[in-house]
mmCIF file of C-alpha atoms in Angstrom:
data_model
loop_
_atom_site.group_PDB
_atom_site.id
_atom_site.type_symbol
_atom_site.label_atom_id
_atom_site.label_comp_id
_atom_site.label_asym_id
_atom_site.label_seq_id
_atom_site.Cartn_x
_atom_site.Cartn_y
_atom_site.Cartn_z
ATOM 1 C CA UNK A 105 -11.903 -20.991 -11.661
ATOM 2 C CA UNK A 106 -9.376 -19.233 -10.768
ATOM 3 C CA UNK A 107 -9.396 -20.153 -6.877
ATOM 4 C CA UNK A 108 -8.989 -17.247 -4.076
ATOM 5 C CA UNK A 109 -8.209 -15.201 -5.620
ATOM 6 C CA UNK A 110 -5.820 -12.636 -2.463
ATOM 7 C CA UNK A 111 -3.956 -9.307 -3.721
ATOM 8 C CA UNK A 112 -1.622 -7.357 -2.645
ATOM 9 C CA UNK A 113 0.652 -10.051 -2.606
ATOM 10 C CA UNK A 114 3.211 -7.566 -1.106
ATOM 11 C CA UNK A 115 1.983 -4.852 0.902
ATOM 12 C CA UNK A 116 3.932 -2.447 3.097
ATOM 13 C CA UNK A 117 3.050 0.390 5.439
ATOM 14 C CA UNK A 118 4.448 2.899 7.261
ATOM 15 C CA UNK A 119 3.454 2.921 10.671
ATOM 16 C CA UNK A 120 0.294 4.545 11.387
ATOM 17 C CA UNK A 121 -0.634 4.396 8.117
ATOM 18 C CA UNK A 122 -4.164 1.458 6.749
ATOM 19 C CA UNK A 123 -3.661 -1.265 5.415
ATOM 20 C CA UNK A 124 -6.513 -3.196 3.296
ATOM 21 C CA UNK A 125 -6.435 -6.566 2.052
ATOM 22 C CA UNK A 126 -9.019 -8.262 -0.509
ATOM 23 C CA UNK A 127 -9.700 -12.022 -0.968
ATOM 24 C CA UNK A 128 -12.353 -13.243 -3.513
ATOM 25 C CA UNK A 129 -13.746 -16.407 -2.474
ATOM 26 C CA UNK A 130 -13.854 -19.440 -5.383
ATOM 27 C CA UNK A 131 -16.871 -19.683 -7.545
ATOM 28 C CA UNK A 132 -19.395 -21.051 -5.913
ATOM 29 C CA UNK A 133 -18.142 -20.332 -2.607
ATOM 30 C CA UNK A 134 -19.967 -17.679 -0.150
ATOM 31 C CA UNK A 135 -18.077 -18.745 3.893
ATOM 32 C CA UNK A 136 -14.964 -17.072 3.788
ATOM 33 C CA UNK A 137 -12.363 -17.226 6.292
ATOM 34 C CA UNK A 138 -9.261 -14.440 7.947
ATOM 35 C CA UNK A 139 -5.981 -16.065 9.524
ATOM 36 C CA UNK A 140 -2.920 -14.730 9.897
ATOM 37 C CA UNK A 141 0.392 -16.193 10.303
ATOM 38 C CA UNK A 142 3.107 -14.970 12.295
ATOM 39 C CA UNK A 143 6.487 -16.072 11.505
ATOM 40 C CA UNK A 144 7.526 -19.011 13.582
ATOM 41 C CA UNK A 145 3.986 -19.652 14.500
ATOM 42 C CA UNK A 146 0.649 -21.640 13.106
ATOM 43 C CA UNK A 147 -1.805 -19.910 11.106
ATOM 44 C CA UNK A 148 -4.721 -18.433 13.572
ATOM 45 C CA UNK A 149 -8.301 -17.860 13.088
ATOM 46 C CA UNK A 150 -9.060 -13.830 12.597
ATOM 47 C CA UNK A 151 -12.774 -13.927 11.788
ATOM 48 C CA UNK A 152 -15.594 -15.758 9.387
ATOM 49 C CA UNK A 153 -17.860 -14.384 7.556
ATOM 50 C CA UNK A 154 -20.599 -14.897 4.928
ATOM 51 C CA UNK A 155 -22.262 -12.516 2.627
ATOM 52 C CA UNK A 156 -23.363 -8.761 4.108
ATOM 53 C CA UNK A 157 -22.720 -10.964 7.690
ATOM 54 C CA UNK A 158 -20.089 -11.138 10.028
ATOM 55 C CA UNK A 159 -20.587 -15.335 11.431
ATOM 56 C CA UNK A 160 -17.870 -15.811 13.980
ATOM 57 C CA UNK A 161 -14.967 -13.097 15.154
ATOM 58 C CA UNK A 162 -13.244 -14.017 17.787
ATOM 59 C CA UNK A 163 -9.992 -14.163 16.672
ATOM 60 C CA UNK A 164 -9.859 -10.698 15.521
ATOM 61 C CA UNK A 165 -8.130 -8.037 17.420
ATOM 62 C CA UNK A 166 -10.775 -5.756 18.955
ATOM 63 C CA UNK A 167 -9.227 -2.472 17.841
ATOM 64 C CA UNK A 168 -7.744 -1.473 14.355
ATOM 65 C CA UNK A 169 -9.327 -4.434 12.801
ATOM 66 C CA UNK A 170 -12.224 -4.900 10.605
ATOM 67 C CA UNK A 171 -13.592 -7.417 8.447
ATOM 68 C CA UNK A 172 -16.698 -7.312 5.702
ATOM 69 C CA UNK A 173 -17.558 -9.214 3.051
ATOM 70 C CA UNK A 174 -20.410 -7.300 1.477
ATOM 71 C CA UNK A 175 -22.923 -7.990 -1.765
ATOM 72 C CA UNK A 176 -20.627 -7.606 -4.190
ATOM 73 C CA UNK A 177 -16.228 -7.587 -4.920
ATOM 74 C CA UNK A 178 -14.590 -9.370 -2.511
ATOM 75 C CA UNK A 179 -14.264 -9.486 1.281
ATOM 76 C CA UNK A 180 -12.116 -6.896 2.725
ATOM 77 C CA UNK A 181 -9.726 -6.911 5.667
ATOM 78 C CA UNK A 182 -8.189 -3.513 7.389
ATOM 79 C CA UNK A 183 -5.851 -2.531 9.381
ATOM 80 C CA UNK A 184 -5.942 0.874 10.870
ATOM 81 C CA UNK A 185 -3.297 2.702 12.164
ATOM 82 C CA UNK A 186 -0.750 -0.613 11.315
ATOM 83 C CA UNK A 187 2.351 -1.358 14.032
ATOM 84 C CA UNK A 188 5.408 -3.165 13.547
ATOM 85 C CA UNK A 189 3.587 -6.316 15.103
ATOM 86 C CA UNK A 190 1.093 -6.172 12.553
ATOM 87 C CA UNK A 191 3.623 -7.205 10.009
ATOM 88 C CA UNK A 192 2.412 -11.292 8.891
ATOM 89 C CA UNK A 193 0.945 -13.560 6.109
ATOM 90 C CA UNK A 194 -2.566 -12.673 6.119
ATOM 91 C CA UNK A 195 -4.734 -15.749 4.372
ATOM 92 C CA UNK A 196 -7.856 -15.606 3.148
ATOM 93 C CA UNK A 197 -9.892 -19.083 2.986
ATOM 94 C CA UNK A 198 -13.139 -19.723 1.546
ATOM 95 C CA UNK A 199 -15.815 -22.866 1.743
ATOM 96 C CA UNK A 200 -19.135 -23.687 -0.286
ATOM 97 C CA UNK A 201 -20.508 -24.100 3.167
ATOM 98 C CA UNK A 202 -20.263 -23.617 6.788
ATOM 99 C CA UNK A 203 -16.945 -25.318 8.115
ATOM 100 C CA UNK A 204 -14.278 -26.641 6.467
ATOM 101 C CA UNK A 205 -14.596 -29.954 8.634
ATOM 102 C CA UNK A 206 -16.590 -31.160 5.012
ATOM 103 C CA UNK A 207 -14.796 -29.478 2.956
ATOM 104 C CA UNK A 208 -11.568 -28.252 4.052
ATOM 105 C CA UNK A 209 -10.231 -25.103 3.073
ATOM 106 C CA UNK A 210 -9.248 -23.732 0.169
ATOM 107 C CA UNK A 211 -7.103 -20.965 0.769
ATOM 108 C CA UNK A 212 -5.548 -17.794 -1.536
ATOM 109 C CA UNK A 213 -1.121 -17.665 -1.802
ATOM 110 C CA UNK A 214 -1.775 -15.201 0.874
ATOM 111 C CA UNK A 215 -0.800 -10.986 1.856
ATOM 112 C CA UNK A 216 2.444 -10.417 3.078
ATOM 113 C CA UNK A 217 2.177 -7.138 5.033
ATOM 114 C CA UNK A 218 5.168 -5.709 6.083
ATOM 115 C CA UNK A 219 5.214 -2.372 8.784
ATOM 116 C CA UNK A 220 8.453 -0.321 8.655
ATOM 117 C CA UNK B 289 -5.655 -23.614 26.714
ATOM 118 C CA UNK B 290 -5.607 -26.074 23.451
ATOM 119 C CA UNK B 291 -1.965 -27.397 22.183
ATOM 120 C CA UNK B 292 -1.080 -28.824 19.333
ATOM 121 C CA UNK B 293 2.514 -30.584 18.205
ATOM 122 C CA UNK B 294 4.089 -31.666 15.183
ATOM 123 C CA UNK B 295 7.652 -32.671 14.701
ATOM 124 C CA UNK B 296 9.440 -29.898 16.146
ATOM 125 C CA UNK B 297 12.973 -30.339 13.421
ATOM 126 C CA UNK B 298 12.586 -31.006 10.008
ATOM 127 C CA UNK B 299 12.263 -34.757 8.411
ATOM 128 C CA UNK B 300 14.502 -35.987 5.813
ATOM 129 C CA UNK B 301 14.380 -38.609 4.649
ATOM 130 C CA UNK B 302 15.589 -40.348 1.103
ATOM 131 C CA UNK B 303 13.590 -41.124 -2.227
ATOM 132 C CA UNK B 304 11.081 -43.716 -1.580
ATOM 133 C CA UNK B 305 11.518 -44.116 1.673
ATOM 134 C CA UNK B 306 7.950 -43.510 3.897
ATOM 135 C CA UNK B 307 7.576 -40.475 5.691
ATOM 136 C CA UNK B 308 5.999 -40.413 8.863
ATOM 137 C CA UNK B 309 4.892 -36.706 10.600
ATOM 138 C CA UNK B 310 3.242 -36.199 13.885
ATOM 139 C CA UNK B 311 0.173 -34.167 15.522
ATOM 140 C CA UNK B 312 -0.446 -34.240 19.084
ATOM 141 C CA UNK B 313 -2.931 -32.347 21.061
ATOM 142 C CA UNK B 314 -3.981 -31.697 24.132
ATOM 143 C CA UNK B 315 -6.825 -30.097 26.908
ATOM 144 C CA UNK B 316 -9.748 -30.982 24.333
ATOM 145 C CA UNK B 317 -10.995 -32.914 21.822
ATOM 146 C CA UNK B 318 -11.559 -32.276 17.968
ATOM 147 C CA UNK B 319 -13.938 -33.927 16.634
ATOM 148 C CA UNK B 320 -12.197 -33.708 13.057
ATOM 149 C CA UNK B 321 -8.439 -33.080 12.311
ATOM 150 C CA UNK B 322 -7.277 -32.110 8.790
ATOM 151 C CA UNK B 323 -3.975 -32.378 6.790
ATOM 152 C CA UNK B 324 -2.414 -29.041 4.872
ATOM 153 C CA UNK B 325 0.202 -29.292 2.906
ATOM 154 C CA UNK B 326 2.301 -25.825 1.845
ATOM 155 C CA UNK B 327 5.199 -24.683 -0.437
ATOM 156 C CA UNK B 328 7.372 -21.880 0.684
ATOM 157 C CA UNK B 329 5.019 -18.191 -0.531
ATOM 158 C CA UNK B 330 2.570 -20.091 -0.981
ATOM 159 C CA UNK B 331 -1.444 -20.645 0.803
ATOM 160 C CA UNK B 332 -1.561 -24.166 2.766
ATOM 161 C CA UNK B 333 -3.330 -26.776 -0.199
ATOM 162 C CA UNK B 334 -5.936 -29.179 1.871
ATOM 163 C CA UNK B 335 -4.973 -32.684 1.835
ATOM 164 C CA UNK B 336 -6.952 -35.184 4.301
ATOM 165 C CA UNK B 337 -9.805 -35.334 6.941
ATOM 166 C CA UNK B 338 -10.899 -37.529 9.341
ATOM 167 C CA UNK B 339 -13.384 -37.658 11.865
ATOM 168 C CA UNK B 340 -13.101 -38.448 15.444
ATOM 169 C CA UNK B 341 -14.598 -41.797 14.220
ATOM 170 C CA UNK B 342 -12.461 -42.803 11.596
ATOM 171 C CA UNK B 343 -9.003 -44.612 12.260
ATOM 172 C CA UNK B 344 -7.545 -44.511 9.173
ATOM 173 C CA UNK B 345 -7.847 -42.421 6.120
ATOM 174 C CA UNK B 346 -6.333 -42.940 2.698
ATOM 175 C CA UNK B 347 -5.789 -40.799 -0.787
ATOM 176 C CA UNK B 348 -3.063 -41.966 -3.240
ATOM 177 C CA UNK B 349 0.807 -42.478 -1.374
ATOM 178 C CA UNK B 350 -1.044 -40.488 1.463
ATOM 179 C CA UNK B 351 -2.674 -42.042 4.835
ATOM 180 C CA UNK B 352 -3.318 -40.582 7.522
ATOM 181 C CA UNK B 353 -4.588 -41.756 11.052
ATOM 182 C CA UNK B 354 -6.499 -40.587 14.358
ATOM 183 C CA UNK B 355 -6.443 -42.131 17.884
ATOM 184 C CA UNK B 356 -8.590 -40.318 19.852
ATOM 185 C CA UNK B 357 -7.443 -41.950 23.072
ATOM 186 C CA UNK B 358 -3.532 -41.225 22.252
ATOM 187 C CA UNK B 359 -4.630 -37.742 21.030
ATOM 188 C CA UNK B 360 -2.241 -37.966 18.618
ATOM 189 C CA UNK B 361 -2.737 -37.920 14.418
ATOM 190 C CA UNK B 362 0.063 -39.443 12.000
ATOM 191 C CA UNK B 363 0.384 -38.507 8.321
ATOM 192 C CA UNK B 364 2.389 -41.369 6.543
ATOM 193 C CA UNK B 365 3.580 -40.434 2.474
ATOM 194 C CA UNK B 366 4.760 -43.612 1.289
ATOM 195 C CA UNK B 367 7.171 -44.674 -1.631
ATOM 196 C CA UNK B 368 7.746 -40.264 -0.955
ATOM 197 C CA UNK B 369 9.267 -38.447 -4.276
ATOM 198 C CA UNK B 370 11.423 -35.054 -4.175
ATOM 199 C CA UNK B 371 8.170 -33.098 -5.204
ATOM 200 C CA UNK B 372 6.767 -33.501 -1.379
ATOM 201 C CA UNK B 373 9.528 -32.126 -0.287
ATOM 202 C CA UNK B 374 6.828 -29.207 1.576
ATOM 203 C CA UNK B 375 5.751 -27.719 5.423
ATOM 204 C CA UNK B 376 2.836 -29.598 6.453
ATOM 205 C CA UNK B 377 0.275 -28.845 9.017
ATOM 206 C CA UNK B 378 -2.206 -30.186 10.954
ATOM 207 C CA UNK B 379 -5.023 -28.616 11.480
ATOM 208 C CA UNK B 380 -7.985 -30.047 14.534
ATOM 209 C CA UNK B 381 -11.602 -28.357 14.495
ATOM 210 C CA UNK B 382 -12.478 -25.806 17.128
ATOM 211 C CA UNK B 383 -15.598 -27.574 18.429
ATOM 212 C CA UNK B 384 -17.484 -24.437 16.588
ATOM 213 C CA UNK B 385 -17.836 -24.941 13.045
ATOM 214 C CA UNK B 386 -16.164 -22.028 12.289
ATOM 215 C CA UNK B 387 -12.399 -22.154 12.413
ATOM 216 C CA UNK B 388 -9.883 -24.862 13.394
ATOM 217 C CA UNK B 389 -6.276 -24.519 15.477
ATOM 218 C CA UNK B 390 -3.376 -25.620 12.951
ATOM 219 C CA UNK B 391 -0.133 -26.501 14.657
ATOM 220 C CA UNK B 392 3.485 -24.703 13.209
ATOM 221 C CA UNK B 393 4.182 -27.354 10.831
ATOM 222 C CA UNK B 394 6.713 -29.901 9.789
ATOM 223 C CA UNK B 395 9.332 -29.537 7.167
ATOM 224 C CA UNK B 396 9.624 -32.433 4.754
ATOM 225 C CA UNK B 397 12.884 -32.916 2.343
ATOM 226 C CA UNK B 398 12.972 -35.952 0.435
ATOM 227 C CA UNK B 399 16.074 -36.267 -0.739
ATOM 228 C CA UNK B 400 16.608 -37.612 -4.571
#
C-alpha cells in the first residue's frame, strides 16, 4: 500500500503562471482533503472532496483556486495566476469515510510550491 | 474565532524522561482532538484520537488527556527516545465533520 501520493514534491512557478498539484489517495479511501501550511503557521483546511463532488470548500480562496476529484485519476488542486503569497506546503490527506474523527487523516508528503 | 495554542518554545528533554506537550484552545468546544507527528519535509502522521467524553487515551508509550473544562489536552511520551524527536501537532475538529483546526506544533528534541 503506497499511501497517499502527492506530486510533484517541489514546484517552482513564476508569478502569473498556473500550478497544478496532484494527489492520489490511499487505496480504498474515497475522501480527500487539501490543507495548506504556511511558514510558522498551522495547517489550514482548504477543501474536502469525494469522487466527482466538492463537499466543503469553505477554506478555499474564492478566486484563482479550484479543486477536483474526478471519477478516474487523482485529485487536482489548481492555482491560477500564482502570487508570492501562494508559496507554501500543500498537503493532501485521505480517509476511508466521511470525517477524520474516527480514523485520523493519512497525509501525503506534500507539495512545496515556491513562487518566484 | 477559535484559537489553538501549543507550547510556543521548543522542548528539549533527556532520553528516558517523559515529554509533556500542551495544547490549549479557546472559543469553542471540539468533540474530538487528535495528535500528529510531523518530521521535517514530511506530512503529519496520525498518532492518537480522543473524544470529548474520554478523559485519557493510551497507545504504547503515548498518553493523551482531554480536559474539556480547562480546554486543554496534554500529550505525554514516556521513556522518550531520540527517535521521538519531531514536531507534534494537535488538531481539533471544527464541529463540521469535514475539517480540523491545527495548532502550529511543538518541536521536541530528545537528547541522548
